[in-house]
PDB file of C-alpha atoms and ligand atoms in Angstrom:
ATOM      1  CA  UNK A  10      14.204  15.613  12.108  1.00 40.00           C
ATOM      2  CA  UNK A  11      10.897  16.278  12.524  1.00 45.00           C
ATOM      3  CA  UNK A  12       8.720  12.882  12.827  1.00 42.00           C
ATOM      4  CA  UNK A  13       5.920  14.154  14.294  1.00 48.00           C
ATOM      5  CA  UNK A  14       2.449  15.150  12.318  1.00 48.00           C
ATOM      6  CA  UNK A  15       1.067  18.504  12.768  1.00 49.00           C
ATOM      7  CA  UNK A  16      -1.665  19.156  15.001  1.00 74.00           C
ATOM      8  CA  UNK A  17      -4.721  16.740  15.022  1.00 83.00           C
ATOM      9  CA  UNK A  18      -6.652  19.428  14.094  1.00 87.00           C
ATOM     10  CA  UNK A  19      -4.453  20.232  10.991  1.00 91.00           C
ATOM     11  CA  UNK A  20      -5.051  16.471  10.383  1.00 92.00           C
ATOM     12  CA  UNK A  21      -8.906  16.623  11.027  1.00 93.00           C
ATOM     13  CA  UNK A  22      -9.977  19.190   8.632  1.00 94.00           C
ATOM     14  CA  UNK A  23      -7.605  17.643   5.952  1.00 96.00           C
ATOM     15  CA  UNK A  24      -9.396  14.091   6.935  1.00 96.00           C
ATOM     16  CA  UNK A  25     -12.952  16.280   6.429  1.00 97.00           C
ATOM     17  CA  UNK A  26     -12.220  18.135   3.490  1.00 97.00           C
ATOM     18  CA  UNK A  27     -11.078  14.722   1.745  1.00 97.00           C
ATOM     19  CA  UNK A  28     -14.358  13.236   2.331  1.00 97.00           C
ATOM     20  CA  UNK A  29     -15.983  16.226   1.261  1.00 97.00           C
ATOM     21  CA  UNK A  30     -14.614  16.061  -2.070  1.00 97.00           C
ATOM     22  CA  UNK A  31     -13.915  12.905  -3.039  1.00 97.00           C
ATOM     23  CA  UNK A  32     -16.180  11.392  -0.680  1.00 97.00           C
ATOM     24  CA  UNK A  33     -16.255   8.092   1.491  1.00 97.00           C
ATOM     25  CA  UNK A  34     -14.880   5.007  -0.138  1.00 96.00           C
ATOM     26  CA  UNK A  35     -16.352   1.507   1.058  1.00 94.00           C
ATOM     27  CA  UNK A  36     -13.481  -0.808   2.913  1.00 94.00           C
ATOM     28  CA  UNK A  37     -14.041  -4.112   1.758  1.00 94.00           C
ATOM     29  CA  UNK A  38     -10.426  -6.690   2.680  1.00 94.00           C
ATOM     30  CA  UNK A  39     -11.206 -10.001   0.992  1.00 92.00           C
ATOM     31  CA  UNK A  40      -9.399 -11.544   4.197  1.00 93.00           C
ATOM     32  CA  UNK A  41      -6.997 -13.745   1.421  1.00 95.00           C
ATOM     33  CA  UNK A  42      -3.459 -12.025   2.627  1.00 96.00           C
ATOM     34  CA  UNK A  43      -1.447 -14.264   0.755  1.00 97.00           C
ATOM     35  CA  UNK A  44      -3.475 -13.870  -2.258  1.00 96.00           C
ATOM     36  CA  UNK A  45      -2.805 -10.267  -1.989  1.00 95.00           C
ATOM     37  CA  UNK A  46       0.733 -10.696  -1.411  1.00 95.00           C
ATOM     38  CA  UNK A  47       1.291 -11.939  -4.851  1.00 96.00           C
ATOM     39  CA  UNK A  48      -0.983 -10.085  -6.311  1.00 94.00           C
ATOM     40  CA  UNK A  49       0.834  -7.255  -5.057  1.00 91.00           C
ATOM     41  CA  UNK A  50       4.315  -8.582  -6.640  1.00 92.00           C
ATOM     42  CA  UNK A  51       2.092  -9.239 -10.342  1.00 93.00           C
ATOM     43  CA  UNK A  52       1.710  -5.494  -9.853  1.00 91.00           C
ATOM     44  CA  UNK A  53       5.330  -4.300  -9.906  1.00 86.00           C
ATOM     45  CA  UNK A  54       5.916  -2.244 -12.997  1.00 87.00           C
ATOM     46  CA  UNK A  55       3.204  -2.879 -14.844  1.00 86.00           C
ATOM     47  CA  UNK A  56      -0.986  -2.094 -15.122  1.00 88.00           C
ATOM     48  CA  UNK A  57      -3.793  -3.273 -13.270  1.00 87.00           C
ATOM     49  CA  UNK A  58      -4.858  -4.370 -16.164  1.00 93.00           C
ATOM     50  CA  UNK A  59      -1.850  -7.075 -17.381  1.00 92.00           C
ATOM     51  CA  UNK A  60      -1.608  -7.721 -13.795  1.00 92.00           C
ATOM     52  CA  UNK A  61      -5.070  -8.645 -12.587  1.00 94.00           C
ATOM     53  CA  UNK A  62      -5.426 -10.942 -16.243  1.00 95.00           C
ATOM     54  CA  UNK A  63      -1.704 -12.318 -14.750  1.00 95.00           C
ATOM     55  CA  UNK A  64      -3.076 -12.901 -11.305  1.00 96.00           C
ATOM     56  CA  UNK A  65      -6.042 -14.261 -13.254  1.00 96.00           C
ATOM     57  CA  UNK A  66      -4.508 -16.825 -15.452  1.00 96.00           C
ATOM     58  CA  UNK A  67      -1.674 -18.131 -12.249  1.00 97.00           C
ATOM     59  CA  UNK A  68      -4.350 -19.037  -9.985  1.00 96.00           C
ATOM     60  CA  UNK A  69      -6.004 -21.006 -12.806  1.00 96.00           C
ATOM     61  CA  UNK A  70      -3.600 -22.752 -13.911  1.00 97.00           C
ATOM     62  CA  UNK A  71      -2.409 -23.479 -10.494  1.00 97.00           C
ATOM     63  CA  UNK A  72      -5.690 -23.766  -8.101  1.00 93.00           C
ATOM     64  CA  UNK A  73      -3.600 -23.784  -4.999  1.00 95.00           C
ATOM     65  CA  UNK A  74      -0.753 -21.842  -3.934  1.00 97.00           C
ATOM     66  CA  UNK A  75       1.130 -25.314  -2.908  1.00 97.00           C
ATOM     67  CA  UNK A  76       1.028 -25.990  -6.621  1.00 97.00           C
ATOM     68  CA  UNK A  77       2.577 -22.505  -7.293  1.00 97.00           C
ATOM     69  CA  UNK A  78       5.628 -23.394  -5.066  1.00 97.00           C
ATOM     70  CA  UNK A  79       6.416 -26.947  -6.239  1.00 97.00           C
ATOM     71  CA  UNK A  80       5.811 -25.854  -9.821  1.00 97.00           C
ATOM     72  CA  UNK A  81       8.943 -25.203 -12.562  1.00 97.00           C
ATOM     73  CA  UNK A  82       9.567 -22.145 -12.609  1.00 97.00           C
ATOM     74  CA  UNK A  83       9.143 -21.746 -16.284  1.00 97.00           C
ATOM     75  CA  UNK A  84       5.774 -22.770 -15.736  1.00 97.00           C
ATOM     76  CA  UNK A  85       5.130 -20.086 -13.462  1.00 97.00           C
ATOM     77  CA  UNK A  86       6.736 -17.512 -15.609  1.00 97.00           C
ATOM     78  CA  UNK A  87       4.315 -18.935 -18.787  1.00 96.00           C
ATOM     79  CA  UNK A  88       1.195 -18.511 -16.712  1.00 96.00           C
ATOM     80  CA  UNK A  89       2.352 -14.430 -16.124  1.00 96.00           C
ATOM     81  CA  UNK A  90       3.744 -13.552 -18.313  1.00 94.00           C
ATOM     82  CA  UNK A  91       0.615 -10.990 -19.215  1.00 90.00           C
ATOM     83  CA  UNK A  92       1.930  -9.059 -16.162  1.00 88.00           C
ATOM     84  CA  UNK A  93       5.521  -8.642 -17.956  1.00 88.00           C
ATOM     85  CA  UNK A  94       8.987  -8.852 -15.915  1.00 91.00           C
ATOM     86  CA  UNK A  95       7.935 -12.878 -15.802  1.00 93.00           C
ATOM     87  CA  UNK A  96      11.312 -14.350 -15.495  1.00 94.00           C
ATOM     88  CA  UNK A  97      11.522 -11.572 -12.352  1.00 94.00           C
ATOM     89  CA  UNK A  98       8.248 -12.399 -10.729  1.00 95.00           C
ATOM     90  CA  UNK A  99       7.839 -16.250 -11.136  1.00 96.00           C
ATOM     91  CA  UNK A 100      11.073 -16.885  -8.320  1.00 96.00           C
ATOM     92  CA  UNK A 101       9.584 -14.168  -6.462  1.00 95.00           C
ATOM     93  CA  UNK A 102       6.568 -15.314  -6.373  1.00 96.00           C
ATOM     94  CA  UNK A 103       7.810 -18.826  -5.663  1.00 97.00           C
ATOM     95  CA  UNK A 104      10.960 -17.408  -3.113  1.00 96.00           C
ATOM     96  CA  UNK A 105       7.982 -16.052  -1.143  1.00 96.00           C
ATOM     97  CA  UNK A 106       6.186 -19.381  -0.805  1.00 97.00           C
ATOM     98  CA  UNK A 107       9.133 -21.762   0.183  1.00 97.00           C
ATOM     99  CA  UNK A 108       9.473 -18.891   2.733  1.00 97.00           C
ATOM    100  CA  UNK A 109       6.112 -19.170   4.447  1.00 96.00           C
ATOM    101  CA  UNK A 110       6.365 -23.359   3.717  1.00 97.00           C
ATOM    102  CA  UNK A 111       9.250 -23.135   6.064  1.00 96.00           C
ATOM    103  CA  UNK A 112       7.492 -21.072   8.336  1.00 95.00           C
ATOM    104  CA  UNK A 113       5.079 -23.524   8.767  1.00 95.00           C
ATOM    105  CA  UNK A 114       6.691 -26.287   9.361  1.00 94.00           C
ATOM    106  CA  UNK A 115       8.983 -24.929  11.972  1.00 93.00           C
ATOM    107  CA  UNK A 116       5.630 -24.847  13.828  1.00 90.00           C
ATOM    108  CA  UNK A 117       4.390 -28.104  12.822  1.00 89.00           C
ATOM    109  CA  UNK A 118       1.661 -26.660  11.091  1.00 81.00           C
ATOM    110  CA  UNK A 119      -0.286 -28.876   8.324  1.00 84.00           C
ATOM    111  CA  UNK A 120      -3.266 -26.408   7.207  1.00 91.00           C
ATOM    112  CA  UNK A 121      -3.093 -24.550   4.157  1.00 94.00           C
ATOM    113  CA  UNK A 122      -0.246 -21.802   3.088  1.00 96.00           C
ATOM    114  CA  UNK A 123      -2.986 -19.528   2.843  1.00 95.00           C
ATOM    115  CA  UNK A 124      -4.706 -19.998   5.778  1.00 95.00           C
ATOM    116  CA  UNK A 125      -1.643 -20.384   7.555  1.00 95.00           C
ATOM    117  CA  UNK A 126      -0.745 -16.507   6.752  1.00 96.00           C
ATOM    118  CA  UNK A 127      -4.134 -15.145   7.796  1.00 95.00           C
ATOM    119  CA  UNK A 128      -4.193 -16.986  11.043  1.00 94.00           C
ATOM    120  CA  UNK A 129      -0.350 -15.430  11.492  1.00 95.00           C
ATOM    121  CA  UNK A 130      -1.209 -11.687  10.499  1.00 96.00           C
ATOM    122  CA  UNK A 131      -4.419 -11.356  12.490  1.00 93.00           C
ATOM    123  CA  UNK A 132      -3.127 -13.258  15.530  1.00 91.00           C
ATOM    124  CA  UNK A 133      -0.318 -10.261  15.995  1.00 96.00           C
ATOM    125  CA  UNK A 134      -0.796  -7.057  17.321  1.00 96.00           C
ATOM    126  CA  UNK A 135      -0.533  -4.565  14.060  1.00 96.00           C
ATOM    127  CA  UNK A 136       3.032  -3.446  14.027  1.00 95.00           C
ATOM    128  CA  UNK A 137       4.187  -6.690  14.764  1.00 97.00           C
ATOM    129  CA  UNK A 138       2.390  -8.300  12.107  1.00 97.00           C
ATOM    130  CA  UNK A 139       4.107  -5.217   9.685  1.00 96.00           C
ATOM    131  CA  UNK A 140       7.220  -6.391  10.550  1.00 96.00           C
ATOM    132  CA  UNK A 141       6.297 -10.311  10.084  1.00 96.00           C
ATOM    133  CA  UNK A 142       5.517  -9.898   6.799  1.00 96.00           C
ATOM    134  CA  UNK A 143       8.991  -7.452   5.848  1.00 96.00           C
ATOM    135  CA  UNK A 144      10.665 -10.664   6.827  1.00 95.00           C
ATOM    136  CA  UNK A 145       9.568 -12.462   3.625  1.00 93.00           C
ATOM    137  CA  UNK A 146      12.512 -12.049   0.655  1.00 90.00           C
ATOM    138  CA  UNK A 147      11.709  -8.761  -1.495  1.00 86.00           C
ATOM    139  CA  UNK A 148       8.514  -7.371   0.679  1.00 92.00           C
ATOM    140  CA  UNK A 149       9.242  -3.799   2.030  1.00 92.00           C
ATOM    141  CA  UNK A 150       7.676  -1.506   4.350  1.00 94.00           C
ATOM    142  CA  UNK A 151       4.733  -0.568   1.235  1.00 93.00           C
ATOM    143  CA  UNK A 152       3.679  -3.533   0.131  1.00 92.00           C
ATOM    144  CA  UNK A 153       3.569  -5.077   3.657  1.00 95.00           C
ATOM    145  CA  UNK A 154       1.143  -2.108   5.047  1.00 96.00           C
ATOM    146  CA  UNK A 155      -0.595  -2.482   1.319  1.00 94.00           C
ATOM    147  CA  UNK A 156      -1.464  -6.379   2.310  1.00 96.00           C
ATOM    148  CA  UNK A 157      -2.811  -5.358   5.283  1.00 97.00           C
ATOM    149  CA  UNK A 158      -4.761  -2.573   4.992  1.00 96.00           C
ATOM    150  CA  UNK A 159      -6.493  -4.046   1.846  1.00 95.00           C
ATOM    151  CA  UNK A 160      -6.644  -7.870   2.537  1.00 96.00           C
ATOM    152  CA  UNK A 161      -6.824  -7.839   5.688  1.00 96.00           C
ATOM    153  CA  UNK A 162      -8.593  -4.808   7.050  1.00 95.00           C
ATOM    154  CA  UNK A 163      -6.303  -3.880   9.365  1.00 96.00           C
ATOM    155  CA  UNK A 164      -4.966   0.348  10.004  1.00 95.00           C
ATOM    156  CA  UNK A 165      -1.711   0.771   8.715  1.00 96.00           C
ATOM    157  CA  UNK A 166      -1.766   3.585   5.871  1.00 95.00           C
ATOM    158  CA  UNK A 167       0.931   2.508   3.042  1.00 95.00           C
ATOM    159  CA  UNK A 168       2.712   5.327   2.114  1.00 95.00           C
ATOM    160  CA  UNK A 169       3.819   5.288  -1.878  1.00 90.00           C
ATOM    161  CA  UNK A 170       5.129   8.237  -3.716  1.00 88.00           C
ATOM    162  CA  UNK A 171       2.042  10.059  -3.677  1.00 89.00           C
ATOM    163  CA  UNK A 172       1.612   9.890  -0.054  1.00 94.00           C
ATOM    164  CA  UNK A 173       4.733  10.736   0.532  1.00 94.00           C
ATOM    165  CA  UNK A 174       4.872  13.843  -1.785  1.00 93.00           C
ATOM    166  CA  UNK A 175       1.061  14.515  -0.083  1.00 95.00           C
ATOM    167  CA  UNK A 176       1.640  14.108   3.440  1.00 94.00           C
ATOM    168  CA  UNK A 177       5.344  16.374   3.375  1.00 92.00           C
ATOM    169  CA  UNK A 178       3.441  18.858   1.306  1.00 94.00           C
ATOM    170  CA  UNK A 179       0.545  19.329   3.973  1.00 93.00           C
ATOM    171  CA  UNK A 180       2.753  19.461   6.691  1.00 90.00           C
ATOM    172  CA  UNK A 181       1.487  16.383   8.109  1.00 90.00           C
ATOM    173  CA  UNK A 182       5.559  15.065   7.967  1.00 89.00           C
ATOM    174  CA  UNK A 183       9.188  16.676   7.995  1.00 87.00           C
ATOM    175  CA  UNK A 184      10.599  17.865   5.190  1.00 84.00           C
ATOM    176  CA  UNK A 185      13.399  14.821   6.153  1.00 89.00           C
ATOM    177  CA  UNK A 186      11.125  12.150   7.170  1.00 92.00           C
ATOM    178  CA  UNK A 187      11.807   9.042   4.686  1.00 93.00           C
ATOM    179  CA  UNK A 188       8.282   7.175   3.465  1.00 91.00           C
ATOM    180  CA  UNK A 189       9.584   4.376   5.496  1.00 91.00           C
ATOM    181  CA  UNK A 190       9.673   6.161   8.588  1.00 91.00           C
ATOM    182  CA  UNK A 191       6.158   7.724   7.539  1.00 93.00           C
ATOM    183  CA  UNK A 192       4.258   4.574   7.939  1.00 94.00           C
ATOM    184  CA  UNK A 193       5.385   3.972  11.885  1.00 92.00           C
ATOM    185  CA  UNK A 194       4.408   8.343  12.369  1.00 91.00           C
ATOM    186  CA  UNK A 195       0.947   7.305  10.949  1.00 92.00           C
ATOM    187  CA  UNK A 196       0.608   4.078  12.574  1.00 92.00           C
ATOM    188  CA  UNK A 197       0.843   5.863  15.993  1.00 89.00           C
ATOM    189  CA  UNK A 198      -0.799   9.134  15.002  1.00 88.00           C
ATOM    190  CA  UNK A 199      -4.053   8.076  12.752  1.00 92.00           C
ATOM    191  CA  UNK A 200      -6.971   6.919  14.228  1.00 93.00           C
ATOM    192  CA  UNK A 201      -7.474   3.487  13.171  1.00 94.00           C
ATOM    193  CA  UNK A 202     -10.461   3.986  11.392  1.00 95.00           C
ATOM    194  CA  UNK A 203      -9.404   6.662   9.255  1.00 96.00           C
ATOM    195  CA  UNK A 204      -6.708   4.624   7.844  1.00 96.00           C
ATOM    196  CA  UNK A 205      -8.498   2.883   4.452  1.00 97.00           C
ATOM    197  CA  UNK A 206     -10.404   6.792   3.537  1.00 97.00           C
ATOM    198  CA  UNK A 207      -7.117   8.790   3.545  1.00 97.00           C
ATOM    199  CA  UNK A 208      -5.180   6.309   1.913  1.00 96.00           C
ATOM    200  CA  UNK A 209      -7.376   6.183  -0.866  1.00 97.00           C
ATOM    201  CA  UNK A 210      -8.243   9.936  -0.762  1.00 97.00           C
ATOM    202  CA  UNK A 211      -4.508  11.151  -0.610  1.00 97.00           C
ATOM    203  CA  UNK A 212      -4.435   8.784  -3.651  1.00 95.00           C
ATOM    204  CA  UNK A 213      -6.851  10.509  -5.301  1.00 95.00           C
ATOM    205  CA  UNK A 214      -5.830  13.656  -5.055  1.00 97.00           C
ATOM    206  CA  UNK A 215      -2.231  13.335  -5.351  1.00 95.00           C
ATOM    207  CA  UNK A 216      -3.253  11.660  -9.493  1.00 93.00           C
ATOM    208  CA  UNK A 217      -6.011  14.026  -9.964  1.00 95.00           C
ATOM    209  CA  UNK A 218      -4.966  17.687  -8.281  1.00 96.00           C
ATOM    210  CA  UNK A 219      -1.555  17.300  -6.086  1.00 96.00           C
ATOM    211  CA  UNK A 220       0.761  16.421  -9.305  1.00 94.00           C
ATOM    212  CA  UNK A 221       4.384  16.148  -8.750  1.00 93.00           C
ATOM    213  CA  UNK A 222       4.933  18.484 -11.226  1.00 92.00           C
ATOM    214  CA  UNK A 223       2.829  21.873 -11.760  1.00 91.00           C
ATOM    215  CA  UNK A 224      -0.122  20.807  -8.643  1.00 93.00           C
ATOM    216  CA  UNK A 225      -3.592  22.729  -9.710  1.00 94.00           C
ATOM    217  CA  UNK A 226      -3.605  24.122  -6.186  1.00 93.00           C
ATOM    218  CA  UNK A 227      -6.281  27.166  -7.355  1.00 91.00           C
ATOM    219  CA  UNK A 228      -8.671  23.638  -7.333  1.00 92.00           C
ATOM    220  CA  UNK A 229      -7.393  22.042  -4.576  1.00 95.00           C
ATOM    221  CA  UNK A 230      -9.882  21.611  -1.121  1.00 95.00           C
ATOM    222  CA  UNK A 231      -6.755  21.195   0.564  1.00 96.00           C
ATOM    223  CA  UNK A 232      -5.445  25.150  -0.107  1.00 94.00           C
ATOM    224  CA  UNK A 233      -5.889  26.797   3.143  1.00 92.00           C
ATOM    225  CA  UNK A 234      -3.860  23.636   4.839  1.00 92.00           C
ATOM    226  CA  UNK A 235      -1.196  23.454   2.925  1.00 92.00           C
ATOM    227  CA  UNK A 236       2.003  23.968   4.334  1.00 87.00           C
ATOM    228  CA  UNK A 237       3.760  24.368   0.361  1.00 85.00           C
ATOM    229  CA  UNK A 238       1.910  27.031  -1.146  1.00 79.00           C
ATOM    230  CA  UNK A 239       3.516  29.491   0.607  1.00 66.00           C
ATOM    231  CA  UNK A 240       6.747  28.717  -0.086  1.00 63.00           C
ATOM    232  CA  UNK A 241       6.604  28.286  -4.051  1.00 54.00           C
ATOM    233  CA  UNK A 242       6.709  30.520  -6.970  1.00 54.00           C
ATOM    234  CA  UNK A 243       3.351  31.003  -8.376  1.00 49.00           C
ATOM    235  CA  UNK A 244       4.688  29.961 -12.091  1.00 53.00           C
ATOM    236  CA  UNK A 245       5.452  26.609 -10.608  1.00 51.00           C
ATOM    237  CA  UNK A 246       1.788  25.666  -9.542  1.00 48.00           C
ATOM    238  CA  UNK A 247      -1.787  26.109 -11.515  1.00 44.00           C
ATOM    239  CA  UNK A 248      -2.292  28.735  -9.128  1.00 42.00           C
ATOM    240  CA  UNK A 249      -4.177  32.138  -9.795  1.00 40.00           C
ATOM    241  CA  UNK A 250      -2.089  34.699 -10.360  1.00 35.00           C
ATOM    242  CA  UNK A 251      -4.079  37.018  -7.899  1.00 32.00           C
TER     243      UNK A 251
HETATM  244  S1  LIG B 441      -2.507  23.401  -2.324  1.00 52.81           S
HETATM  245 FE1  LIG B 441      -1.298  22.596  -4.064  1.00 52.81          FE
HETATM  246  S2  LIG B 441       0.518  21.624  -3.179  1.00 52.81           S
HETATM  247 FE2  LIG B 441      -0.993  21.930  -1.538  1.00 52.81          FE
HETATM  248  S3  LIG B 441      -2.138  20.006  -1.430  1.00 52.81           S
HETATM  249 FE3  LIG B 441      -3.273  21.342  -2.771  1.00 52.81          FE
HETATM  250  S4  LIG B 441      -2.529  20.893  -4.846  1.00 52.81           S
HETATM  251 FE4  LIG B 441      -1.060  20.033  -3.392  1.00 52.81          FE
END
């Protein structure tokens, strides 16, 4: 199995050529991991739309996460219920925070559940703090690297579909390589600071160029380094014929 990435090269010019087109987006974490956390489960199956005015409504109705976790569950569910799949989300949600509560209290600690996460998560070295957070009920590899690469500013690229289909496609990954095992090959491979720009480039491209289905590779800036081109019939892609 091949869990190396190509050449860093190969991984340069792709990094370049990213920037080049869809240029240089600005990495702003809000430092709030547990906010981002749920925010993240809101998200599951559903818009950023129903989920942000879900997020929205939860966190005024219930100004602290503490309230959140001691609240009935119904109630939860009512104030969500925007973001669909309440009845789903609401013990999630609330599974998640009894976790952390008891956490906290194994160490004594009396601050905040929020504050007691961020303290946590930036206090471990990066991998560890990957794995910290997969040990809450229902958080996988993803959403873990997704919490803190975006709320917390810290270098591990999530790898979703997309990046999955991407990164195989460009060679950057085997042809076996699982997205799981993807985020530990990128973890030790990308430069830190490249992290939060290829994430959101790949992301880019993959919904705008790199479909699933039919990619519109005679547009793509990526052409002369991809490794799937070659091996594809021509029908199957928006390529030129010629
Ligand atoms: S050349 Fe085609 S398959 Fe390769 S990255 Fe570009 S759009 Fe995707």
């Amino acid at each position: 199995m091949t869990i190396t990435p190509g050449p860093r090269e190969h991984l340069e010019r792709i990094y370049d050529s990213l920037i080049a087109y869809y240029g240089e987006p600005k990495w702003e974490p809000d430092h709030d991991p547990l906010g981002g956390l749920i925010g993240t489960i809101l998200s599951q199956h559903t818009s950023d739309i129903n989920s942000g005015r879900a997020y929205q409504r939860l966190i005024e109705t219930f100004p602290a996460w503490e309230e959140v976790r001691d609240a009935q569950t119904n109630k939860v569910a009512e104030a969500i219920k925007s973001g669909g799949l309440a009845n789903i989300k609401a013990p999630r949600i609330q599974n998640v925070l009894h976790t952390l509560t008891e956490w906290q209290q194994e160490q004594g600690g009396k601050d905040s559940l929020a504050n007691f996460l961020n303290a946590e998560l930036k206090e471990r070295p990066l991998e560890e703090a990957w794995h910290y957070l997969q040990q809450m009920p229902g958080v996988g590899p993803k959403t873990a690297a997704c919490v803190l690469l975006f709320n917390l500013g810290r270098p591990l690229m999530p790898i979703d579909t997309h990046l999955h289909r991407l990164t195989h496609r460009l060679g950057l990954i085997g042809p076996k390589v699982s997205a799981n095992q993807a985020h530990t090959i990128f973890l030790k491979a990308l430069p830190p600071e490249w992290a939060y720009t290829l994430h959101v480039n790949l992301i880019q491209h993959g919904r705008t160029i790199c479909h699933a289905q039919r990619p519109k590779c005679g547009h793509c800036p990526l052409y002369a380094e991809c490794a799937y081109v070659g091996s594809i019939d021509p029908q199957e892609t928006m390529l030129p014929t010629k």
